[in-house]
CSV table of N, CA, C and O in Angstrom, one decimal:
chain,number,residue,atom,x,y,z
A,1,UNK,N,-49.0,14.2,-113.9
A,1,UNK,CA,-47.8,14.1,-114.7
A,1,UNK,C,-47.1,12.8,-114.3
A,1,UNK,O,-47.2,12.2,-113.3
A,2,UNK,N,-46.4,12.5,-115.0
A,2,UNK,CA,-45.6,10.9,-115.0
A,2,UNK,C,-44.5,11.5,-113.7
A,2,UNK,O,-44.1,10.6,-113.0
A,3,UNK,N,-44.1,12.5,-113.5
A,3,UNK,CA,-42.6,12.4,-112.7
A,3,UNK,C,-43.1,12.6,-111.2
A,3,UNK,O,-42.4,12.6,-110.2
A,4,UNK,N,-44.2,12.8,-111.2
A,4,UNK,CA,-45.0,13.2,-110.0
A,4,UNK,C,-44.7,11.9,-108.9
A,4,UNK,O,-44.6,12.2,-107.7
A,5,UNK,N,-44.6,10.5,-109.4
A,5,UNK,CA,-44.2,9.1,-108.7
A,5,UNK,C,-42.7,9.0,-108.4
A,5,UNK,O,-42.3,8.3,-107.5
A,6,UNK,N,-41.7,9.7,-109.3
A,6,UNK,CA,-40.7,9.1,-109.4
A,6,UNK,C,-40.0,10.5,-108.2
A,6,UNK,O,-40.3,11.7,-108.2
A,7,UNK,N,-38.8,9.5,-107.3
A,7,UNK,CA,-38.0,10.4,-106.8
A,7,UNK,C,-36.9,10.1,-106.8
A,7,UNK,O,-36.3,9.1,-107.0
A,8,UNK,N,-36.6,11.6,-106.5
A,8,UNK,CA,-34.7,11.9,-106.6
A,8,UNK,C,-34.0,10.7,-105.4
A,8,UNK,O,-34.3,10.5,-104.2
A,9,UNK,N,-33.0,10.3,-106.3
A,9,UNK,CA,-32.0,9.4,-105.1
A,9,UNK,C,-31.2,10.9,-104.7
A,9,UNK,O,-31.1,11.9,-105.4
A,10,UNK,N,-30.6,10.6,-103.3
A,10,UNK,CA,-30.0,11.9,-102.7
A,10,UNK,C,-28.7,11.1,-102.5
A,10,UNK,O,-28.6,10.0,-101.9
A,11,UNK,N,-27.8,11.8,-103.2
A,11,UNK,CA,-26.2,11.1,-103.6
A,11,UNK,C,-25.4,11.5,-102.0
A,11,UNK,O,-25.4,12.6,-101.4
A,12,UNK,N,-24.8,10.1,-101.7
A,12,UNK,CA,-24.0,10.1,-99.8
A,12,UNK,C,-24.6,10.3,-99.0
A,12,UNK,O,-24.3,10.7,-97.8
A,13,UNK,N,-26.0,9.8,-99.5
A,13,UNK,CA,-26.4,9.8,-97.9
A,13,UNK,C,-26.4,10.3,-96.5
A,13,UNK,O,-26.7,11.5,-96.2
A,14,UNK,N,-26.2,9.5,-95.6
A,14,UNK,CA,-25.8,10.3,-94.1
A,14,UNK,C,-24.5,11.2,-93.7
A,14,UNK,O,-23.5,10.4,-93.8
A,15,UNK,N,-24.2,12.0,-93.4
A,15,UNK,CA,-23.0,12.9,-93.1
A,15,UNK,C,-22.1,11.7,-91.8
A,15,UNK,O,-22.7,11.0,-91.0
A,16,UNK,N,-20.9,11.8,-91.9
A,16,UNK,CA,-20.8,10.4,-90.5
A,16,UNK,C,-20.4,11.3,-89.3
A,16,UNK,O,-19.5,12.2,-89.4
A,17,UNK,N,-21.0,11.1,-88.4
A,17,UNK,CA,-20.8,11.3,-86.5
A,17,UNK,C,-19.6,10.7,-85.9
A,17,UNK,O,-19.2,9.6,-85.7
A,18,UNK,N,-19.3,11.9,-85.8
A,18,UNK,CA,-17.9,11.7,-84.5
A,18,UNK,C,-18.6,10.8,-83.6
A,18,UNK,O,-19.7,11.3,-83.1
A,19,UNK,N,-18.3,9.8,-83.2
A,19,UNK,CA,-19.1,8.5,-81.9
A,19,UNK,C,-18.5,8.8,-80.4
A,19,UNK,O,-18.7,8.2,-79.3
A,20,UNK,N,-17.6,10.3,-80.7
A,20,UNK,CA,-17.4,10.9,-79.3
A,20,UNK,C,-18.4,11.8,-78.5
A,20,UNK,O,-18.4,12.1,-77.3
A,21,UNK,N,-19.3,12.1,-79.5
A,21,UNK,CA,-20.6,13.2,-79.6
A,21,UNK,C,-21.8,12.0,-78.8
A,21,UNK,O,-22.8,12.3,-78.2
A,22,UNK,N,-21.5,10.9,-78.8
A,22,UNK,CA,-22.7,10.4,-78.5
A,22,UNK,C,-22.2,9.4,-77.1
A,22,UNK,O,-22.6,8.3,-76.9
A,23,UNK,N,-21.0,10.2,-76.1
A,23,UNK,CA,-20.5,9.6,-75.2
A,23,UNK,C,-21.0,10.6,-74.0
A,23,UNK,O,-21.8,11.5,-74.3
A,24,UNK,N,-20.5,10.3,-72.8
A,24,UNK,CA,-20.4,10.5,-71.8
A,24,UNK,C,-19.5,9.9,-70.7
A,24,UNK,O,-19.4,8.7,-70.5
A,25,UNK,N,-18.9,11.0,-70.0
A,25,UNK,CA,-17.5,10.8,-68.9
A,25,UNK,C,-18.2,10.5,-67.5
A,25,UNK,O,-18.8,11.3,-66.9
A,26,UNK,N,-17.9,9.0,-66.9
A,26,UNK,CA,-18.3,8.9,-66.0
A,26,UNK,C,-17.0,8.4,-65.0
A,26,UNK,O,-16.1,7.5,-65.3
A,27,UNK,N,-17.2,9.3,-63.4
A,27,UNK,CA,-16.2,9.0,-62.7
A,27,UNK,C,-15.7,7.9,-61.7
A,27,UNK,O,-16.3,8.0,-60.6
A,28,UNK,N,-14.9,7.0,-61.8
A,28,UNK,CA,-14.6,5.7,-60.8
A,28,UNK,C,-14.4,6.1,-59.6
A,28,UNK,O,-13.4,6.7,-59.4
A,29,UNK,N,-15.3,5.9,-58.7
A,29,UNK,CA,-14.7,6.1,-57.1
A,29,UNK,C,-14.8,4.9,-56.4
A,29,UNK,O,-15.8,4.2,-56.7
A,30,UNK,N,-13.7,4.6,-55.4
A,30,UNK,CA,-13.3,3.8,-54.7
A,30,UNK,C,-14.2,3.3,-53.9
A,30,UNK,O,-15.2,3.9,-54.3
A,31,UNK,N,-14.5,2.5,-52.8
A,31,UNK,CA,-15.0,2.6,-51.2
A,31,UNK,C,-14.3,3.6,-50.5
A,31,UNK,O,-13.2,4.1,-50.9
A,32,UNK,N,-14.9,4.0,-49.3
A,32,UNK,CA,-15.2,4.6,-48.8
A,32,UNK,C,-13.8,4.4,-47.6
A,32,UNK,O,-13.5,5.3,-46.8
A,33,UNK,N,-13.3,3.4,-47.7
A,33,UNK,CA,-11.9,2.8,-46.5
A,33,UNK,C,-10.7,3.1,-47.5
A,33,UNK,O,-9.7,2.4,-47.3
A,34,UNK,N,-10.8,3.7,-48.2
A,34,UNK,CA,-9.7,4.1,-49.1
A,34,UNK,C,-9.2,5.0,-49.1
A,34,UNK,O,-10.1,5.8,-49.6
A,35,UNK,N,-8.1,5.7,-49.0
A,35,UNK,CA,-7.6,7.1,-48.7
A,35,UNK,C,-8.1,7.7,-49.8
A,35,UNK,O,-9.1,8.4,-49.6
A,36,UNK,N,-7.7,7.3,-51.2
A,36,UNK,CA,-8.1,8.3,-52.6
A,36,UNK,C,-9.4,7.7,-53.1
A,36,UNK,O,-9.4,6.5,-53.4
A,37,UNK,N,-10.8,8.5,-53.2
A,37,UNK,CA,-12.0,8.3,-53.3
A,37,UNK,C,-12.0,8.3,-55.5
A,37,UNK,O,-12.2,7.6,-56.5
A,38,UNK,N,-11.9,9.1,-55.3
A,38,UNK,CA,-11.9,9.1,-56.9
A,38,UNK,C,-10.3,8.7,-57.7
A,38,UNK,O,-9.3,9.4,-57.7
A,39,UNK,N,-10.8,7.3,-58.4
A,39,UNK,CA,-9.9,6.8,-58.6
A,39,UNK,C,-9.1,7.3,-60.4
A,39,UNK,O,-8.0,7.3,-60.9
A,40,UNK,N,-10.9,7.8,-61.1
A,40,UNK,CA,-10.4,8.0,-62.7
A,40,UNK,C,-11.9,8.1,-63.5
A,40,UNK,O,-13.0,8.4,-63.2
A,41,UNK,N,-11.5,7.8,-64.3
A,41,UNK,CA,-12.7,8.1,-65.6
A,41,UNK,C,-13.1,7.4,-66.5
A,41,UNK,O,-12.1,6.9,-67.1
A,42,UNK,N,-14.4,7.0,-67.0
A,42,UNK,CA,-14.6,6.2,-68.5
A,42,UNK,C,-15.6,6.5,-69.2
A,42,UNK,O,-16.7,6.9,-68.8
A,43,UNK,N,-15.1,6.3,-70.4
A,43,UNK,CA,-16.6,6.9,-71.9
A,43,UNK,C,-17.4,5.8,-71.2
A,43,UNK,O,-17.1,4.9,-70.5
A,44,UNK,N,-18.8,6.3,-71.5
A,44,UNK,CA,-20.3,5.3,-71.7
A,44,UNK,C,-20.7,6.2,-72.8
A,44,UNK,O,-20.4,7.3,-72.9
A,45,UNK,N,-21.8,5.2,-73.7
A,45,UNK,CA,-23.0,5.6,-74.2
A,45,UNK,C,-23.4,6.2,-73.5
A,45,UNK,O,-23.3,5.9,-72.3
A,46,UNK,N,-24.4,7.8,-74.1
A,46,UNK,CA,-25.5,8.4,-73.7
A,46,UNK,C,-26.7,7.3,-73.2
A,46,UNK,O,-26.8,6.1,-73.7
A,47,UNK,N,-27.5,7.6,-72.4
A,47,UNK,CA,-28.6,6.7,-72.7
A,47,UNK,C,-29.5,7.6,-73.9
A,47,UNK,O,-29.4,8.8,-74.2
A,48,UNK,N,-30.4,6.5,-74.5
A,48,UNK,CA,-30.8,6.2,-75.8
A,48,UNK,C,-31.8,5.6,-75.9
A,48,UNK,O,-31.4,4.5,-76.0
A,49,UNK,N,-33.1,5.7,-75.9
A,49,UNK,CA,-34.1,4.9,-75.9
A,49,UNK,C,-34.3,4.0,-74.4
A,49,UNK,O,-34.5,4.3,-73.2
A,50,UNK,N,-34.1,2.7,-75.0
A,50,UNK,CA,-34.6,1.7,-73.9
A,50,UNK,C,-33.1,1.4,-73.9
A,50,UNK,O,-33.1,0.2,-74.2
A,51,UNK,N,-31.5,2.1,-73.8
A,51,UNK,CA,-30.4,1.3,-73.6
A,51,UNK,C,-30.2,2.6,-73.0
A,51,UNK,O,-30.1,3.7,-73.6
A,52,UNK,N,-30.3,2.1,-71.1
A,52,UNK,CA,-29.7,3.0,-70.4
A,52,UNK,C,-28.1,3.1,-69.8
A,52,UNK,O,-27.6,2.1,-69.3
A,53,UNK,N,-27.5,4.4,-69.9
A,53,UNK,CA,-25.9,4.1,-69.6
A,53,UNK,C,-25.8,3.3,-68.0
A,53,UNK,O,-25.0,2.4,-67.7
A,54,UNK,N,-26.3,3.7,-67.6
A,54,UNK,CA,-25.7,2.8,-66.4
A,54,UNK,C,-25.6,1.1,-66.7
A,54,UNK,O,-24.7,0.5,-66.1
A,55,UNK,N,-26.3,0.5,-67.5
A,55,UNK,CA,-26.4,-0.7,-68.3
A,55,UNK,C,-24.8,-1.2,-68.8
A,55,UNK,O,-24.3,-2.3,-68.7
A,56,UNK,N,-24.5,-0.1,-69.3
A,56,UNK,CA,-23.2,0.1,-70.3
A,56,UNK,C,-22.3,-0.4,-69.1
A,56,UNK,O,-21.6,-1.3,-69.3
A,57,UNK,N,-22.5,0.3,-68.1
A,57,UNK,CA,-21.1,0.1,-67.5
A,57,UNK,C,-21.0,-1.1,-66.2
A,57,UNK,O,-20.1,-1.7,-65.7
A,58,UNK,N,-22.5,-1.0,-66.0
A,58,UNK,CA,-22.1,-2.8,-65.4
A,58,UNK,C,-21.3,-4.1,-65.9
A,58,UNK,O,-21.6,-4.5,-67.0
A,59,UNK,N,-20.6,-4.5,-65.3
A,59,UNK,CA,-19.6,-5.7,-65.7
A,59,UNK,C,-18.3,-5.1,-66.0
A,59,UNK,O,-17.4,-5.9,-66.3
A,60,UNK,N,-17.9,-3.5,-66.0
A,60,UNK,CA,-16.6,-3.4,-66.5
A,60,UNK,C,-16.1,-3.5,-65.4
A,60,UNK,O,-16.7,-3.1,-64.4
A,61,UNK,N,-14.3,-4.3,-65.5
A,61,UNK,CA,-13.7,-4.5,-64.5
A,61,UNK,C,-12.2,-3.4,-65.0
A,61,UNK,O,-11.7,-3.2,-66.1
A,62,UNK,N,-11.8,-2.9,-63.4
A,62,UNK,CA,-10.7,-1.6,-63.5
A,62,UNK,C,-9.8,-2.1,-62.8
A,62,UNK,O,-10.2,-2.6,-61.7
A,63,UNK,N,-8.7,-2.3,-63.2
A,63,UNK,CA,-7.7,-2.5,-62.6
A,63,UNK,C,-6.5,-1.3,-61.8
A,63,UNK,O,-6.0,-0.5,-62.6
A,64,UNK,N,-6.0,-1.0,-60.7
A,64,UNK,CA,-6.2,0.0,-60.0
A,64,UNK,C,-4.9,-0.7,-58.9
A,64,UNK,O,-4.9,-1.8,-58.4
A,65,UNK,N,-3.9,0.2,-59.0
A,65,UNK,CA,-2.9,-0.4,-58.2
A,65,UNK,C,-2.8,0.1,-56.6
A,65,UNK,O,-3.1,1.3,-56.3
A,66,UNK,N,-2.5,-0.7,-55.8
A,66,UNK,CA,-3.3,-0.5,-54.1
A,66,UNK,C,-2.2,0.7,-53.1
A,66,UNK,O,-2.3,1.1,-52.0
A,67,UNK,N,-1.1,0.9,-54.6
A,67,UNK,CA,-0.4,2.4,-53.8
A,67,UNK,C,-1.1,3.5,-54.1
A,67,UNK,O,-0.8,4.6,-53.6
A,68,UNK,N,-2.2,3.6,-55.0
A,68,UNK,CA,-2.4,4.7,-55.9
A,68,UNK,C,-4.0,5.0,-55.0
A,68,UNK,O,-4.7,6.1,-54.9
A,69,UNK,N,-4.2,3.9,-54.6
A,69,UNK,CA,-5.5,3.7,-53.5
A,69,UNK,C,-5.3,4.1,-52.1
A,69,UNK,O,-6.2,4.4,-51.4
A,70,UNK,N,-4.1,4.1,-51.7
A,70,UNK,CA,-3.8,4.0,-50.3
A,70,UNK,C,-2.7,5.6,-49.9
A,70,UNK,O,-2.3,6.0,-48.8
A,71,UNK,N,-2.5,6.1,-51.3
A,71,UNK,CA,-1.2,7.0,-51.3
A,71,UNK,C,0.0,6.4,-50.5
A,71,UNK,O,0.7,6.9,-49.6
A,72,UNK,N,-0.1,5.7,-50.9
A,72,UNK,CA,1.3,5.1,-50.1
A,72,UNK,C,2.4,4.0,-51.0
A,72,UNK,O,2.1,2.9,-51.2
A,73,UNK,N,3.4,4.5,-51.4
A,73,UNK,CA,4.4,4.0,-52.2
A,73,UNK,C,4.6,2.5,-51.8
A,73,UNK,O,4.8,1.7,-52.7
A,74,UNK,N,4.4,1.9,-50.0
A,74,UNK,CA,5.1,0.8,-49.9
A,74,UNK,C,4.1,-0.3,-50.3
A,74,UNK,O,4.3,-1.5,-50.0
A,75,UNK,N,3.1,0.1,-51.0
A,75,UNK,CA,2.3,-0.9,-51.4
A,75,UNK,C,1.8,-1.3,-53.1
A,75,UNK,O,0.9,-1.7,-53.8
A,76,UNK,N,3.2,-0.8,-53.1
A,76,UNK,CA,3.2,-0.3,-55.0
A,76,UNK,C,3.3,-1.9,-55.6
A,76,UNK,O,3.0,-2.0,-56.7
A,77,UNK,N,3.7,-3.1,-55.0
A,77,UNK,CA,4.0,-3.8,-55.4
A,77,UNK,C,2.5,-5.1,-55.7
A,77,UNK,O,2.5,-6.2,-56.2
A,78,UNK,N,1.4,-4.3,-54.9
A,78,UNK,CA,0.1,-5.1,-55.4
A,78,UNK,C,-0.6,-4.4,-56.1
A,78,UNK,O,-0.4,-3.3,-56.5
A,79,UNK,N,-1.8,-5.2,-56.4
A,79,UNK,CA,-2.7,-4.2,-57.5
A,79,UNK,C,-4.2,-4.8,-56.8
A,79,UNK,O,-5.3,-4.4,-57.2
């Protein structure tokens, strides 16, 4: 039959993804000479093929104030 070649277009396409669904919470800890060891938290990509999360998060730089490292108020004035 002739319609045997021909196909249906499927109207909208892909449904869209929350890009929270495709994260992961990974935790900042300090060194080890530091009173408070875990300093906080950041999204990464899942890993995914050949793009592994730890990839993701090399090069990010945290800025972290040295009272919040040290528990100690009198050093609130560096970072």
């Amino acid at each position: 039959t002739m319609s045997a070649g021909i196909r249906k277009k499927r109207k909208g396409g892909k449904k869209p993804v929350d890009p929270f669904t495709r994260k992961d919470w990974y935790d900042l800890r300090a060194p080890a000479f530091f009173t408070t060891r875990n300093v906080g938290k950041t999204l990464v990509n899942r890993t995914q093929g050949t793009r592994i999360a730890s990839d993701y998060l090399k090069g990010r730089v945290v800025t972290i104030n040295l009272a919040d490292l040290q528990a100690n108020e009198d050093y609130a004035y560096s970072n």
